[in-house]
Short mmCIF file of N, CA and C in Angstrom, two decimals:
data_model
loop_
_atom_site.label_atom_id
_atom_site.label_comp_id
_atom_site.label_asym_id
_atom_site.label_seq_id
_atom_site.Cartn_x
_atom_site.Cartn_y
_atom_site.Cartn_z
N GLU A 1223 11.24 -10.06 -9.98
CA GLU A 1223 11.22 -10.13 -11.71
C GLU A 1223 9.99 -10.19 -12.32
N ASP A 1224 9.29 -10.83 -11.81
CA ASP A 1224 7.81 -10.72 -12.07
C ASP A 1224 7.29 -8.97 -11.77
N ARG A 1225 7.99 -8.50 -11.08
CA ARG A 1225 6.59 -7.10 -11.13
C ARG A 1225 7.36 -5.87 -11.84
N THR A 1226 8.23 -5.95 -12.51
CA THR A 1226 8.97 -5.75 -13.99
C THR A 1226 8.72 -6.26 -15.31
N ALA A 1227 8.14 -7.12 -15.47
CA ALA A 1227 7.50 -8.16 -16.16
C ALA A 1227 5.86 -7.28 -16.60
N ASP A 1228 5.42 -7.48 -15.29
CA ASP A 1228 3.89 -6.78 -15.20
C ASP A 1228 4.29 -5.38 -15.34
N PHE A 1229 4.55 -4.50 -15.07
CA PHE A 1229 5.13 -3.31 -15.63
C PHE A 1229 5.52 -3.07 -16.97
N GLU A 1230 6.08 -3.86 -17.46
CA GLU A 1230 6.74 -3.53 -19.00
C GLU A 1230 5.21 -4.27 -19.61
N SER A 1231 4.30 -5.36 -19.24
CA SER A 1231 3.61 -5.54 -20.29
C SER A 1231 2.64 -4.41 -20.00
N LYS A 1232 2.01 -4.08 -18.81
CA LYS A 1232 1.13 -2.80 -18.95
C LYS A 1232 1.15 -1.58 -19.55
N TYR A 1233 2.73 -1.32 -19.49
CA TYR A 1233 3.10 0.08 -20.04
C TYR A 1233 2.94 -0.52 -21.58
N ASP A 1234 3.15 -1.28 -21.92
CA ASP A 1234 2.86 -1.91 -23.86
C ASP A 1234 1.90 -1.94 -24.09
N SER A 1235 1.16 -2.32 -23.09
CA SER A 1235 -0.58 -2.32 -23.46
C SER A 1235 -1.06 -1.33 -23.76
N GLU A 1236 -0.46 -0.56 -22.60
CA GLU A 1236 -0.79 1.21 -22.89
C GLU A 1236 -0.78 1.69 -24.43
N ILE A 1237 0.57 1.40 -24.38
CA ILE A 1237 0.62 2.16 -25.97
C ILE A 1237 0.44 1.55 -26.91
N ILE A 1238 0.62 0.46 -26.86
CA ILE A 1238 -0.45 -0.32 -27.76
C ILE A 1238 -2.08 0.43 -27.93
N GLU A 1239 -2.65 0.57 -26.89
CA GLU A 1239 -4.08 0.89 -27.18
C GLU A 1239 -4.28 2.36 -27.45
N ALA A 1240 -3.05 3.51 -26.81
CA ALA A 1240 -2.96 4.44 -27.45
C ALA A 1240 -2.84 5.22 -29.47
N VAL A 1241 -1.74 3.63 -29.74
CA VAL A 1241 -1.69 3.92 -30.93
C VAL A 1241 -2.89 3.49 -31.73
N ARG A 1242 -3.36 2.09 -31.63
CA ARG A 1242 -5.21 2.40 -31.85
C ARG A 1242 -6.12 3.06 -31.75
N GLU A 1243 -5.96 3.79 -30.60
CA GLU A 1243 -6.73 5.33 -30.97
C GLU A 1243 -6.89 6.05 -31.89
N LEU A 1244 -5.22 6.62 -32.02
CA LEU A 1244 -4.61 7.31 -33.27
C LEU A 1244 -5.81 7.60 -34.31
N PRO A 1245 -6.12 8.56 -35.03
CA PRO A 1245 -6.57 8.59 -36.53
C PRO A 1245 -5.92 7.84 -37.42
N GLU A 1246 -6.48 7.24 -38.34
CA GLU A 1246 -6.38 6.16 -38.94
C GLU A 1246 -4.69 7.39 -40.22
N TYR A 1247 -5.24 8.69 -39.94
CA TYR A 1247 -4.08 9.25 -41.03
C TYR A 1247 -2.65 9.20 -40.15
N LEU A 1248 -2.23 8.86 -38.62
CA LEU A 1248 -1.79 9.61 -37.90
C LEU A 1248 -0.68 8.19 -37.92
N ARG A 1249 -1.79 6.93 -37.42
CA ARG A 1249 -1.68 5.27 -37.42
C ARG A 1249 -0.81 4.99 -38.45
N GLU A 1250 -1.31 5.16 -39.25
CA GLU A 1250 -0.40 4.98 -40.57
C GLU A 1250 1.38 5.14 -40.84
N PRO A 1251 1.16 6.09 -40.85
CA PRO A 1251 2.50 6.92 -40.65
C PRO A 1251 3.52 6.01 -39.94
N LEU A 1252 3.03 6.14 -38.90
CA LEU A 1252 3.44 5.69 -37.60
C LEU A 1252 4.05 4.44 -37.36
N TYR A 1253 3.07 3.53 -38.02
CA TYR A 1253 3.88 2.08 -37.84
C TYR A 1253 4.20 1.65 -38.83
N LEU A 1254 4.43 2.38 -39.79
CA LEU A 1254 5.16 1.87 -41.49
C LEU A 1254 6.97 2.50 -40.90
N HIS A 1255 6.80 3.69 -40.39
CA HIS A 1255 8.18 4.37 -39.74
C HIS A 1255 8.77 3.72 -38.36
N CYS A 1256 7.97 3.74 -37.49
CA CYS A 1256 8.86 3.12 -36.00
C CYS A 1256 8.27 1.43 -36.15
N PHE A 1257 7.21 0.80 -36.32
CA PHE A 1257 7.13 -0.30 -36.08
C PHE A 1257 7.95 -1.26 -37.35
N LEU A 1258 7.79 -0.75 -38.51
CA LEU A 1258 8.15 -1.18 -40.02
C LEU A 1258 9.82 -0.98 -40.08
N GLY A 1259 10.33 0.44 -39.82
CA GLY A 1259 11.60 0.36 -40.30
C GLY A 1259 11.50 1.06 -41.12
N LEU A 1260 10.44 1.45 -42.15
CA LEU A 1260 10.83 3.15 -43.36
C LEU A 1260 11.08 3.45 -42.57
N SER A 1261 11.90 4.50 -44.03
CA SER A 1261 12.39 6.14 -43.87
C SER A 1261 11.13 6.45 -43.97
N VAL A 1262 11.40 7.99 -43.62
CA VAL A 1262 10.05 8.89 -43.78
C VAL A 1262 9.70 9.11 -45.05
N ASN A 1263 10.99 9.13 -46.21
CA ASN A 1263 10.60 8.98 -47.82
C ASN A 1263 10.34 7.62 -48.01
N GLY A 1264 10.50 6.53 -47.85
CA GLY A 1264 9.40 5.38 -48.03
C GLY A 1264 8.09 5.54 -47.75
N THR A 1265 8.43 5.98 -46.32
CA THR A 1265 6.75 5.74 -45.21
C THR A 1265 5.30 7.19 -46.52
N ALA A 1266 6.31 8.16 -46.75
CA ALA A 1266 5.87 8.87 -47.56
C ALA A 1266 5.10 8.70 -49.45
N SER A 1267 6.51 7.43 -49.94
CA SER A 1267 6.17 7.03 -51.06
C SER A 1267 4.82 6.15 -50.83
N LEU A 1268 5.04 4.67 -49.88
CA LEU A 1268 3.91 4.57 -50.25
C LEU A 1268 3.19 4.74 -49.47
N LEU A 1269 2.62 5.65 -48.51
CA LEU A 1269 1.19 6.33 -48.32
C LEU A 1269 0.72 7.03 -49.22
N GLY A 1270 1.61 7.62 -50.61
CA GLY A 1270 1.49 8.93 -51.82
C GLY A 1270 1.59 10.07 -51.02
N ILE A 1271 2.11 10.18 -50.71
CA ILE A 1271 2.01 11.81 -49.40
C ILE A 1271 3.56 12.23 -49.69
N ARG A 1272 3.70 13.55 -49.51
CA ARG A 1272 5.35 13.96 -49.31
C ARG A 1272 5.92 13.36 -48.31
N ALA A 1273 7.06 14.12 -48.22
CA ALA A 1273 8.15 13.30 -47.32
C ALA A 1273 7.48 14.52 -46.27
N ASN A 1274 6.97 15.83 -46.29
CA ASN A 1274 7.26 16.83 -45.60
C ASN A 1274 6.05 16.67 -44.46
N THR A 1275 5.24 15.92 -45.26
CA THR A 1275 4.15 15.70 -44.78
C THR A 1275 3.59 14.20 -43.53
N ALA A 1276 4.90 13.44 -44.41
CA ALA A 1276 4.81 12.40 -43.20
C ALA A 1276 5.62 12.71 -42.32
N SER A 1277 6.83 13.51 -42.49
CA SER A 1277 6.93 14.02 -41.25
C SER A 1277 6.43 14.54 -39.78
N MET A 1278 5.52 15.01 -40.23
CA MET A 1278 4.68 15.98 -39.75
C MET A 1278 3.83 15.34 -39.06
N ARG A 1279 3.56 14.52 -39.85
CA ARG A 1279 1.67 13.31 -39.15
C ARG A 1279 3.02 12.29 -38.16
N LEU A 1280 3.72 11.70 -38.44
CA LEU A 1280 4.89 10.90 -37.58
C LEU A 1280 5.11 12.24 -36.06
N SER A 1281 5.34 13.43 -36.27
CA SER A 1281 5.52 14.15 -34.73
C SER A 1281 4.69 14.36 -34.05
N ARG A 1282 3.05 15.00 -34.73
CA ARG A 1282 2.35 14.81 -33.64
C ARG A 1282 1.82 13.28 -33.64
N ALA A 1283 1.84 12.47 -33.73
CA ALA A 1283 1.68 11.36 -33.67
C ALA A 1283 2.39 11.12 -32.41
N LYS A 1284 3.67 11.09 -32.66
CA LYS A 1284 4.77 10.78 -31.40
C LYS A 1284 4.06 11.42 -30.23
N LYS A 1285 3.54 13.01 -30.65
CA LYS A 1285 3.61 14.16 -29.46
C LYS A 1285 2.18 13.23 -28.42
N ILE A 1286 1.33 13.20 -29.56
CA ILE A 1286 -0.15 12.20 -28.76
C ILE A 1286 -0.02 11.59 -28.29
N LEU A 1287 1.16 10.66 -28.32
CA LEU A 1287 0.96 9.11 -27.83
C LEU A 1287 1.80 10.18 -26.35
N ARG A 1288 3.24 10.88 -26.46
CA ARG A 1288 3.85 11.19 -25.16
C ARG A 1288 2.64 11.66 -24.05
N SER A 1289 1.87 12.50 -24.84
CA SER A 1289 1.07 13.08 -23.73
C SER A 1289 0.34 12.34 -23.41
N LYS A 1290 -0.78 11.08 -23.86
CA LYS A 1290 -0.94 9.77 -23.24
C LYS A 1290 -0.30 8.73 -22.31
N THR A 1291 0.63 8.86 -22.48
CA THR A 1291 1.37 7.74 -21.80
C THR A 1291 2.27 9.06 -20.90
N GLU A 1292 2.76 10.02 -20.95
CA GLU A 1292 3.36 10.58 -19.76
C GLU A 1292 2.58 10.75 -18.55
N GLY A 1293 1.35 11.04 -18.64
CA GLY A 1293 0.65 11.31 -16.82
C GLY A 1293 0.25 10.08 -16.28
N GLU A 1294 0.61 8.94 -16.74
CA GLU A 1294 0.09 7.31 -16.45
C GLU A 1294 1.09 6.93 -15.64
#
């Protein structure tokens, strides 16, 4: 059990660090959508951008996070 907890803790900290390293324009929509649960439209409205733009930024942020966490 302790090994699983250690792995999860390490993995969580790597994800958190990767999110922190994202540029603000990608980090904000990711946080609002994935962590706070806002819809893409809600995220876009709050940030004052179009839904297409919010969706594109979410996609880019997720792609960057995948590339940073898959190889480790």
